[in-house]
């Protein structure tokens, strides 16, 4: 399943809280780069003074600050485009370059920074000695503390993850002295520090893996207090965005985008510029005057149980939006499980807002406890995660194996179907000219199954909808051409299919051209336009 920018990674799985249902929101640099930093500060100041016509900042004693539409806003209108206040690697066991955030390895042959020896993509990385990448101040600290020493070919995933988690925390802390104004803008963001202190597991993780590590092993105790480092960790958990284009992956903080409230069916979509890392946030559907402007902090195409669990763990609130309150998830039924007793009914949570509540079959009296549901979902998810992302037979076998246990729209089945939508026609052994009629029909079916759900959860001008529409056009066209050659469909039906193909290409191209020019999605938009031109559309 697609996850923000990391589309090929399957997942089982902000400071505000929900709206709609409640009508309230949930909720060091060298001299050569100083001018760029100062220009960024100047732009941020101007943004503060600039009157916004599309939205205003509202305030709630319960939910804090959030954005509200000042007028009716049409789909596709850009609401926010702004530079990052801070950027760094994601919390991941996958090593990346500290300059451009592209994947690197820990092999002996991997290029490393000559000074601090942290893995980098190469000597000419555009982010080396750059404010949005690997700065001289950061490099000096890493060199002094020999910070990259654990990043060896034998480093465990946990070691790698823990070290990369430190990078953005350190970058923000270094701003305190180097660029205090940027630091102050970050420190006014919500950290939920007092709530985090009450979460013993969360607090213990950051106390040992981040705070103690930085203060004792990297000798930052005299410069930064325990609470100060915990606050930065909280701000990142609550407010950061995960971004990345063309295989790059990073997490960022932005000056005002963090103000958007959460909803599991959001009315905005966002992307990032692969060159500048600016966030570009636009409406994905019509937004009415006085409606709260929302985005989703969780993975939209995930079941309610895991979605709410994710937000509580990281964002420290239980989502109570309209979708989370509905056992049927607005008609998508993304969480339904086939009843093991009667085999015909579907089991759903009786009250989804009661996280550990009972699940019951809609055809018989059979029930499951919360723990039983979690155990089942974790087992199936582990099976899915164990399949190579390019293993078509493995993914097909997963769908066959669990179609009798999960509802037809269950998010774990949709995850496998999404992967197959992208694999059929794209990888060796399954390229479009070599696909069998059965494979083409399967791709068509999976695309339609997925699109039905996306049209409810992420409708109108969303990247995910456009990607699936683009994938759907190919099997439709090839199958129609085959049937026409075999004289198995009428000319009228053939033309009807061609009209649908043209619509899919036009719609997907229009949406994907809203993406940054250097992105993979933009290139796909150009491919759609080329296909249209060949069809005379």
Coordinates of C-alpha atoms in Angstrom, one line a residue:
X1 CA 0.0 0.0 0.0
X2 CA 1.2 3.5 -0.7
X3 CA 2.2 5.4 2.3
X4 CA 2.6 9.1 1.6
X5 CA 5.7 9.1 -0.5
X6 CA 6.9 5.6 0.1
X7 CA 4.5 3.9 -2.2
X8 CA 6.1 0.5 -2.6
X9 CA 6.5 -0.2 1.1
X10 CA 3.6 -2.2 2.6
X11 CA 2.5 -1.0 6.0
X12 CA 0.3 -2.5 8.7
X13 CA -0.5 0.2 9.7
X14 CA 0.3 17.2 14.3
X15 CA -1.0 18.1 17.2
X16 CA -4.6 18.5 16.4
X17 CA -7.5 16.2 16.4
X18 CA -10.5 15.4 14.2
X19 CA -13.2 17.5 12.7
X20 CA -16.3 17.0 10.5
X21 CA -17.9 14.4 12.9
X22 CA -17.3 16.7 15.9
X23 CA -17.3 19.9 13.9
X24 CA -13.9 20.6 15.6
X25 CA -10.4 19.7 14.6
X26 CA -8.6 16.7 16.1
X27 CA -5.8 17.5 16.8
X28 CA 25.7 25.2 10.7
X29 CA 26.5 26.7 7.7
X30 CA 29.5 28.2 5.9
X31 CA 29.4 31.8 4.8
X32 CA 28.5 30.8 1.2
X33 CA 25.1 29.6 2.5
X34 CA 24.3 32.3 5.0
X35 CA 22.4 34.3 2.4
X36 CA 20.1 31.4 1.7
X37 CA 19.3 30.9 5.3
X38 CA 18.7 34.7 5.8
X39 CA 16.4 34.7 2.7
X40 CA 14.5 31.8 4.2
X41 CA 14.0 33.7 7.4
X42 CA 12.9 36.8 5.4
X43 CA 10.3 34.7 3.5
X44 CA 9.0 33.2 6.7
X45 CA 8.6 36.7 8.2
X46 CA 6.7 37.9 5.1
X47 CA 4.4 34.8 5.3
X48 CA 3.5 35.8 8.8
X49 CA 2.3 39.3 7.7
X50 CA 0.7 38.2 4.4
X51 CA -3.1 38.1 4.8
X52 CA -4.5 34.8 3.7
X53 CA -7.7 34.9 1.7
X54 CA -8.4 31.2 1.5
X55 CA -8.1 30.3 5.2
X56 CA -7.6 31.7 8.7
X57 CA -6.2 30.3 11.9
X58 CA -8.8 29.4 14.4
X59 CA -8.3 28.6 18.1
X60 CA -9.9 26.1 20.4
X61 CA -9.1 25.7 24.1
X62 CA -9.5 21.9 23.6
X63 CA -7.9 21.4 20.2
X64 CA -5.4 24.3 19.9
X65 CA -4.8 26.1 16.6
X66 CA -6.2 24.9 13.3
X67 CA -7.0 26.2 9.8
X68 CA -10.5 27.1 8.6
X69 CA -11.7 28.1 5.1
X70 CA -12.5 31.8 4.8
X71 CA -14.5 31.1 1.6
X72 CA -15.5 28.2 -0.6
X73 CA -12.4 26.7 -2.0
X74 CA -12.3 24.7 -5.3
X75 CA -10.4 21.5 -5.7
X76 CA -6.7 21.9 -6.7
X77 CA -6.2 25.4 -5.2
X78 CA -2.8 25.7 -3.6
X79 CA -3.2 26.8 0.0
X80 CA 0.4 26.6 1.3
X81 CA 3.8 26.5 -0.4
X82 CA 6.6 27.0 2.1
X83 CA 10.2 26.0 2.8
X84 CA 11.2 23.6 5.5
X85 CA 12.3 24.9 8.9
X86 CA 14.3 21.8 9.4
X87 CA 14.9 18.6 7.5
X88 CA 16.6 15.3 8.2
X89 CA 16.5 11.5 7.7
X90 CA 13.5 9.5 8.6
X91 CA 13.5 7.2 11.6
X92 CA 14.4 4.1 9.6
X93 CA 16.8 1.2 9.4
X94 CA 17.4 2.1 5.7
X95 CA 20.5 4.3 5.6
X96 CA 20.3 7.5 3.5
X97 CA 22.7 10.2 2.4
X98 CA 22.8 13.1 4.9
X99 CA 22.9 15.6 2.1
X100 CA 20.2 14.5 -0.4
X101 CA 18.4 11.7 1.5
X102 CA 18.9 9.2 -1.3
X103 CA 19.5 5.6 -0.3
X104 CA 23.1 4.5 0.5
X105 CA 24.6 1.4 1.8
X106 CA 26.9 0.6 4.8
X107 CA 29.3 -1.4 2.6
X108 CA 33.0 -0.7 2.8
X109 CA 32.9 0.6 -0.8
X110 CA 30.2 3.2 0.0
X111 CA 31.5 6.8 -0.2
X112 CA 31.6 8.5 3.2
X113 CA 32.1 12.1 4.3
X114 CA 35.9 12.6 4.4
X115 CA 35.7 14.4 7.8
X116 CA 33.0 12.6 9.9
X117 CA 32.8 9.4 7.9
X118 CA 29.0 9.3 7.7
X119 CA 27.8 7.5 4.6
X120 CA 27.0 9.9 1.7
X121 CA 25.9 9.4 -1.9
X122 CA 29.2 10.9 -3.3
X123 CA 31.7 13.8 -3.2
X124 CA 29.5 16.1 -5.3
X125 CA 26.2 15.6 -3.3
X126 CA 24.1 18.8 -3.7
X127 CA 23.3 18.7 0.0
X128 CA 26.9 18.6 1.3
X129 CA 27.8 21.7 3.3
X130 CA 24.3 23.0 2.7
X131 CA 21.7 24.4 5.2
X132 CA 19.2 21.7 4.2
X133 CA 21.7 18.9 4.2
X134 CA 25.0 17.9 5.9
X135 CA 26.3 21.2 7.4
X136 CA 29.8 22.0 8.6
X137 CA 28.5 22.3 12.2
X138 CA 26.9 18.9 12.1
X139 CA 30.0 17.4 10.5
X140 CA 32.3 18.9 13.2
X141 CA 30.1 17.4 15.9
X142 CA 29.9 14.0 14.3
X143 CA 33.7 14.0 13.7
X144 CA 34.4 15.0 17.3
X145 CA 32.2 12.3 18.7
X146 CA 33.0 9.6 16.1
X147 CA 29.3 9.4 15.6
X148 CA 29.4 7.2 12.5
X149 CA 31.5 4.5 14.0
X150 CA 28.6 2.1 14.6
X151 CA 27.5 2.4 10.9
X152 CA 29.4 -0.7 9.8
X153 CA 28.4 -3.4 7.3
X154 CA 27.5 -5.6 10.3
X155 CA 25.4 -2.9 12.1
X156 CA 22.0 -4.2 13.2
X157 CA 18.8 -2.6 11.8
X158 CA 18.1 -1.3 15.3
X159 CA 21.5 0.4 15.6
X160 CA 21.0 2.1 12.2
X161 CA 17.5 3.2 13.1
X162 CA 18.6 4.7 16.4
X163 CA 21.5 6.6 14.9
X164 CA 19.5 8.1 12.1
X165 CA 16.8 9.1 14.6
X166 CA 19.3 11.4 16.2
X167 CA 20.2 13.4 13.1
X168 CA 17.2 15.7 12.8
X169 CA 17.1 16.2 16.6
X170 CA 20.7 17.3 16.6
X171 CA 20.1 19.6 13.6
X172 CA 17.3 21.4 15.4
X173 CA 19.3 21.7 18.6
X174 CA 22.2 23.2 16.6
X175 CA 19.9 25.9 15.3
X176 CA 19.6 27.3 18.8
X177 CA 23.0 28.9 18.4
X178 CA 23.4 29.1 14.7
X179 CA 19.9 30.4 13.7
X180 CA 18.0 31.2 16.9
X181 CA 15.0 32.6 15.0
X182 CA 14.4 29.3 13.2
X183 CA 14.9 27.5 16.5
X184 CA 12.3 29.7 18.2
X185 CA 9.7 29.1 15.4
X186 CA 10.2 25.4 15.9
X187 CA 10.0 25.5 19.7
X188 CA 6.5 27.2 19.7
X189 CA 5.1 24.0 18.1
X190 CA 3.1 21.6 20.2
X191 CA 5.2 18.9 21.9
X192 CA 2.6 17.3 24.2
X193 CA 5.5 17.0 26.7
X194 CA 3.3 16.5 29.8
X195 CA 1.3 13.8 28.0
X196 CA 4.5 12.1 26.8
X197 CA 5.8 12.0 30.4
X198 CA 2.7 9.9 31.4
X199 CA 3.4 7.4 28.6
X200 CA 6.2 5.3 30.2
X201 CA 7.0 3.3 27.1
X202 CA 7.3 6.3 24.9
X203 CA 9.2 8.4 27.4
X204 CA 11.6 5.5 28.2
X205 CA 12.5 5.1 24.5
X206 CA 13.4 8.7 24.0
X207 CA 15.1 9.0 27.4
X208 CA 17.5 6.1 26.7
X209 CA 17.9 6.2 22.9
X210 CA 18.0 10.0 22.3
X211 CA 18.3 12.1 25.4
X212 CA 20.9 10.1 27.3
X213 CA 22.8 9.2 24.1
X214 CA 23.1 12.9 23.1
X215 CA 23.9 14.2 26.6
X216 CA 26.4 11.5 27.6
X217 CA 27.8 9.8 24.5
X218 CA 27.9 12.9 22.4
X219 CA 28.6 15.2 25.3
X220 CA 25.8 17.7 24.8
X221 CA 24.7 17.8 28.4
X222 CA 26.2 21.3 29.1
X223 CA 24.5 22.8 26.0
X224 CA 21.0 21.2 26.2
X225 CA 18.8 20.1 29.1
X226 CA 17.0 16.8 29.3
X227 CA 13.6 18.6 28.9
X228 CA 14.8 20.6 26.0
X229 CA 15.8 17.5 24.0
X230 CA 12.6 15.7 25.0
X231 CA 10.7 18.8 23.8
X232 CA 12.3 18.6 20.4
X233 CA 11.5 14.9 20.2
X234 CA 7.9 15.6 21.0
X235 CA 7.7 18.4 18.4
X236 CA 9.0 16.0 15.7
X237 CA 6.6 13.3 16.6
X238 CA 3.6 15.6 16.6
X239 CA 4.4 17.9 13.7
X240 CA 6.8 16.5 11.2
X241 CA 6.0 15.5 7.6
X242 CA 7.5 12.5 5.8
X243 CA 8.5 13.6 2.3
X244 CA 10.6 12.4 -0.6
X245 CA 10.7 12.1 -4.4
X246 CA 12.5 9.7 -6.6
X247 CA 13.6 7.3 -3.9
X248 CA 14.7 10.1 -1.5
X249 CA 13.2 9.9 2.0
X250 CA 13.3 12.6 4.7
X251 CA 11.2 14.1 7.5
X252 CA 10.6 17.8 7.9
X253 CA 9.0 20.6 9.9
X254 CA 7.2 23.5 8.1
X255 CA 6.2 26.9 9.5
X256 CA 2.4 26.7 9.0
X257 CA 1.5 23.3 7.4
X258 CA 1.6 21.7 10.8
X259 CA -1.5 23.7 11.7
X260 CA -3.8 21.5 9.6
X261 CA -6.2 19.4 11.6
X262 CA -6.4 15.7 11.1
X263 CA -9.2 13.7 9.5
X264 CA -9.1 10.2 8.1
X265 CA -10.9 11.4 4.9
X266 CA -9.0 14.7 4.4
X267 CA -9.9 17.5 2.1
X268 CA -6.3 18.4 1.1
X269 CA -3.3 16.6 -0.5
X270 CA 0.3 17.5 -0.2
X271 CA 3.5 16.9 -2.1
X272 CA 7.1 18.3 -1.9
X273 CA 9.4 19.9 -4.4
X274 CA 12.3 17.4 -5.0
X275 CA 14.8 20.3 -5.5
X276 CA 13.9 22.6 -2.6
X277 CA 11.9 20.3 -0.2
X278 CA 9.2 23.0 -0.1
X279 CA 5.8 21.6 0.8
X280 CA 3.0 22.2 -1.6
X281 CA -0.5 21.7 -0.1
X282 CA -3.6 22.0 -2.1
X283 CA -7.3 21.2 -1.8
X284 CA -8.3 17.8 -3.2
X285 CA -12.0 18.4 -3.2
X286 CA -14.4 21.3 -2.7
X287 CA -14.1 22.9 0.7
X288 CA -17.0 24.9 2.1
X289 CA -16.6 28.2 3.8
X290 CA -15.9 27.8 7.5
X291 CA -15.0 24.1 7.0
X292 CA -11.9 22.9 8.8
X293 CA -9.0 22.3 6.4
X294 CA -7.6 18.8 7.1
X295 CA -5.0 16.3 6.1
X296 CA -4.5 12.7 7.4
X297 CA -1.7 12.1 9.8
X298 CA -2.2 8.3 9.4
X299 CA -2.1 6.0 6.4
X300 CA -5.5 6.6 4.9
X301 CA -5.9 3.1 3.4
X302 CA -5.5 1.3 6.7
X303 CA -8.2 -0.2 9.0
X304 CA -9.6 1.9 11.8
X305 CA -8.1 -0.3 14.6
X306 CA -4.5 0.1 13.4
X307 CA -5.0 3.7 12.2
X308 CA -6.2 4.9 15.6
X309 CA -3.5 2.9 17.3
X310 CA -0.8 4.6 15.1
X311 CA -2.1 8.1 15.9
X312 CA -2.4 7.5 19.6
X313 CA 1.2 6.1 19.7
X314 CA 2.8 9.0 17.8
X315 CA 0.4 11.9 18.0
X316 CA -1.1 11.1 21.4
X317 CA -4.8 11.4 20.5
X318 CA -7.6 8.9 19.7
X319 CA -9.2 9.9 16.4
X320 CA -12.9 10.2 16.6
X321 CA -13.7 11.4 13.0
X322 CA -16.7 10.3 11.1
X323 CA -14.9 7.4 9.5
X324 CA -13.4 6.1 12.7
X325 CA -16.8 6.2 14.3
X326 CA -18.4 4.1 11.6
X327 CA -18.0 0.3 11.8
X328 CA -18.4 0.2 8.0
X329 CA -15.8 3.0 7.4
X330 CA -18.1 5.1 5.2
X331 CA -19.2 2.0 3.2
X332 CA -15.7 0.8 2.3
X333 CA -15.7 -1.9 5.0
X334 CA -11.8 -1.9 5.1
X335 CA -11.7 -3.7 8.4
X336 CA -14.3 -6.4 8.0
X337 CA -13.2 -10.0 8.8
X338 CA -15.0 -13.1 7.5
X339 CA -16.8 -15.0 10.3
X340 CA -14.9 -18.2 11.1
X341 CA -18.1 -19.8 12.5
X342 CA -20.9 -19.2 9.9
X343 CA -18.5 -18.4 7.0
X344 CA -21.1 -16.1 5.5
X345 CA -21.1 -13.1 7.9
X346 CA -18.6 -10.4 8.4
X347 CA -17.2 -9.5 11.8
X348 CA -16.8 -5.8 12.6
X349 CA -16.1 -3.7 15.7
X350 CA -19.3 -3.0 17.6
X351 CA -18.0 0.4 18.6
X352 CA -14.9 1.4 16.8
X353 CA -14.2 4.3 19.2
X354 CA -13.9 1.7 22.0
X355 CA -10.4 0.6 21.0
X356 CA -10.4 -2.6 22.9
X357 CA -14.1 -3.4 22.4
X358 CA -15.7 -6.5 21.1
X359 CA -16.1 -7.5 17.4
X360 CA -19.3 -9.3 16.3
X361 CA -20.5 -11.1 13.3
X362 CA -23.5 -9.6 11.4
X363 CA -25.0 -13.0 10.6
X364 CA -24.6 -15.0 13.8
X365 CA -23.6 -14.6 17.5
X366 CA -19.9 -15.2 17.0
X367 CA -17.6 -12.6 18.6
X368 CA -13.9 -11.8 18.8
X369 CA -12.1 -10.0 21.5
X370 CA -9.7 -7.1 20.7
X371 CA -6.7 -9.2 21.5
X372 CA -7.9 -11.9 19.1
X373 CA -8.4 -9.4 16.3
X374 CA -5.0 -7.9 16.8
X375 CA -3.3 -11.3 16.9
X376 CA -5.0 -12.2 13.6
X377 CA -4.2 -9.0 11.8
X378 CA -0.6 -9.1 13.0
X379 CA -0.2 -12.6 11.7
X380 CA -1.6 -11.8 8.3
X381 CA 0.4 -8.6 8.1
X382 CA 3.6 -10.4 8.9
X383 CA 2.8 -12.8 6.1
X384 CA 2.4 -9.9 3.7
X385 CA 5.5 -8.2 4.9
X386 CA 7.5 -11.4 4.3
X387 CA 6.7 -11.4 0.6
X388 CA 9.3 -9.7 -1.7
X389 CA 7.7 -6.5 -3.1
X390 CA 8.2 -7.7 -6.7
X391 CA 7.0 -11.3 -6.1
X392 CA 3.9 -11.5 -8.3
X393 CA 3.1 -15.2 -7.6
X394 CA 3.7 -14.6 -3.9
X395 CA 1.2 -11.6 -3.8
X396 CA -1.3 -13.6 -5.8
X397 CA -1.0 -16.5 -3.4
X398 CA -1.5 -14.1 -0.5
X399 CA -4.8 -12.9 -1.9
X400 CA -5.9 -16.4 -2.6
X401 CA -4.9 -17.6 0.8
X402 CA -6.7 -14.8 2.8
X403 CA -9.7 -14.0 0.6
X404 CA -11.7 -16.5 2.7
X405 CA -10.6 -14.9 6.0
X406 CA -10.8 -11.1 5.2
X407 CA -13.6 -9.0 3.8
X408 CA -13.3 -8.2 0.1
X409 CA -12.2 -4.7 0.8
X410 CA -10.0 -5.4 3.7
X411 CA -7.0 -3.1 3.8
X412 CA -4.5 -6.0 3.8
X413 CA -6.0 -7.5 0.7
X414 CA -6.1 -4.0 -0.9
X415 CA -2.4 -3.6 -0.1
X416 CA -1.5 -6.7 -2.1
X417 CA -3.8 -5.6 -4.9
X418 CA -2.2 -2.2 -5.0
X419 CA 1.2 -3.7 -5.4
X420 CA 0.0 -6.0 -8.2
X421 CA -1.7 -3.1 -10.0
X422 CA 1.7 -1.5 -10.3
X423 CA 3.7 -4.7 -11.0
X424 CA 1.6 -6.1 -13.9
X425 CA 2.9 -4.5 -17.0
X426 CA 6.0 -3.0 -15.3
X427 CA 8.5 -5.7 -14.3
X428 CA 10.5 -8.4 -16.1
X429 CA 8.3 -11.4 -16.9
X430 CA 5.1 -9.3 -16.6
X431 CA 5.7 -6.6 -19.1
X432 CA 2.5 -5.4 -20.9
X433 CA 3.1 -7.1 -24.3
X434 CA 3.7 -10.4 -22.5
X435 CA 0.8 -10.4 -20.1
X436 CA -1.8 -13.2 -20.6
X437 CA -5.5 -12.3 -20.9
X438 CA -5.9 -13.7 -17.4
X439 CA -3.2 -11.3 -16.0
X440 CA -4.8 -8.4 -17.8
X441 CA -8.2 -9.2 -16.4
X442 CA -6.7 -9.5 -12.9
X443 CA -5.0 -6.1 -13.2
X444 CA -8.2 -4.6 -14.4
X445 CA -10.2 -6.1 -11.5
X446 CA -7.6 -5.1 -8.9
X447 CA -7.5 -1.5 -10.2
X448 CA -11.3 -1.3 -10.1
X449 CA -11.5 -2.8 -6.6
X450 CA -9.0 -0.3 -5.4
X451 CA -10.5 2.6 -7.1
X452 CA -13.9 2.0 -5.5
X453 CA -12.3 2.4 -2.1
X454 CA -10.1 5.4 -3.1
X455 CA -13.1 7.2 -4.5
X456 CA -14.6 7.3 -1.0
X457 CA -11.5 7.8 1.2
X458 CA -9.3 9.9 -1.1
X459 CA -11.7 11.3 -3.8
X460 CA -11.2 13.9 -6.5
X461 CA -7.8 15.3 -7.0
X462 CA -5.6 12.9 -5.1
X463 CA -2.3 11.3 -6.2
X464 CA -3.4 7.8 -5.3
X465 CA -6.6 8.0 -7.3
X466 CA -4.7 9.3 -10.3
X467 CA -2.1 6.6 -10.1
X468 CA -4.7 3.8 -10.1
X469 CA -6.6 5.5 -13.0
X470 CA -3.4 5.5 -15.0
X471 CA -2.8 1.8 -14.2
X472 CA -6.3 0.9 -15.2
X473 CA -6.2 2.4 -18.7
X474 CA -3.7 -0.2 -20.1
X475 CA -5.5 -3.5 -19.4
X476 CA -8.8 -1.9 -20.5
X477 CA -7.3 -0.8 -23.8
X478 CA -5.4 -4.1 -24.5
X479 CA -8.4 -6.3 -23.6
X480 CA -10.8 -4.2 -25.7
X481 CA -8.4 -4.4 -28.7
X482 CA -8.2 -8.2 -28.3
X483 CA -11.9 -8.7 -28.1
X484 CA -12.5 -6.4 -31.1
X485 CA -10.0 -8.4 -33.2
X486 CA -11.7 -11.6 -32.2
X487 CA -15.1 -10.0 -33.0
X488 CA -16.2 -10.8 -29.4
X489 CA -17.6 -7.3 -28.7
X490 CA -19.5 -4.8 -30.8
X491 CA -18.1 -1.7 -32.3
X492 CA -20.3 0.3 -29.9
X493 CA -18.9 -1.5 -26.8
X494 CA -15.4 -1.0 -28.1
X495 CA -15.9 2.8 -28.5
X496 CA -17.4 2.9 -25.0
X497 CA -14.3 1.4 -23.6
X498 CA -12.1 3.7 -25.6
X499 CA -14.0 6.7 -24.1
X500 CA -13.4 5.3 -20.6
X501 CA -9.7 4.9 -21.4
X502 CA -9.5 8.5 -22.7
X503 CA -11.3 9.8 -19.5
X504 CA -8.8 7.8 -17.3
X505 CA -5.8 9.2 -19.1
X506 CA -7.1 12.8 -19.1
X507 CA -8.1 12.7 -15.4
X508 CA -4.9 11.1 -14.3
X509 CA -2.7 13.4 -16.4
X510 CA -4.5 16.5 -15.1
X511 CA -4.0 15.4 -11.4
X512 CA -0.4 14.2 -11.8
X513 CA 0.7 17.4 -13.6
X514 CA 0.0 19.1 -10.3
X515 CA 3.0 17.3 -8.9
X516 CA 6.5 18.9 -9.1
X517 CA 8.2 18.7 -12.5
X518 CA 11.0 16.5 -11.3
X519 CA 8.8 13.9 -9.7
X520 CA 8.0 10.4 -10.9
X521 CA 4.3 11.3 -10.9
X522 CA 4.9 14.3 -13.2
X523 CA 6.7 11.9 -15.6
X524 CA 3.7 9.6 -15.5
X525 CA 1.4 12.6 -16.4
X526 CA 3.6 13.1 -19.5
X527 CA 3.3 9.5 -20.4
X528 CA -0.5 9.7 -20.1
X529 CA -0.5 12.7 -22.4
X530 CA 1.6 10.8 -24.9
X531 CA -0.8 7.9 -24.8
X532 CA -3.7 10.3 -25.4
X533 CA -2.0 11.8 -28.4
X534 CA -1.5 8.4 -29.9
X535 CA -5.2 7.7 -29.4
X536 CA -6.2 11.0 -30.9
X537 CA -7.8 12.0 -27.6

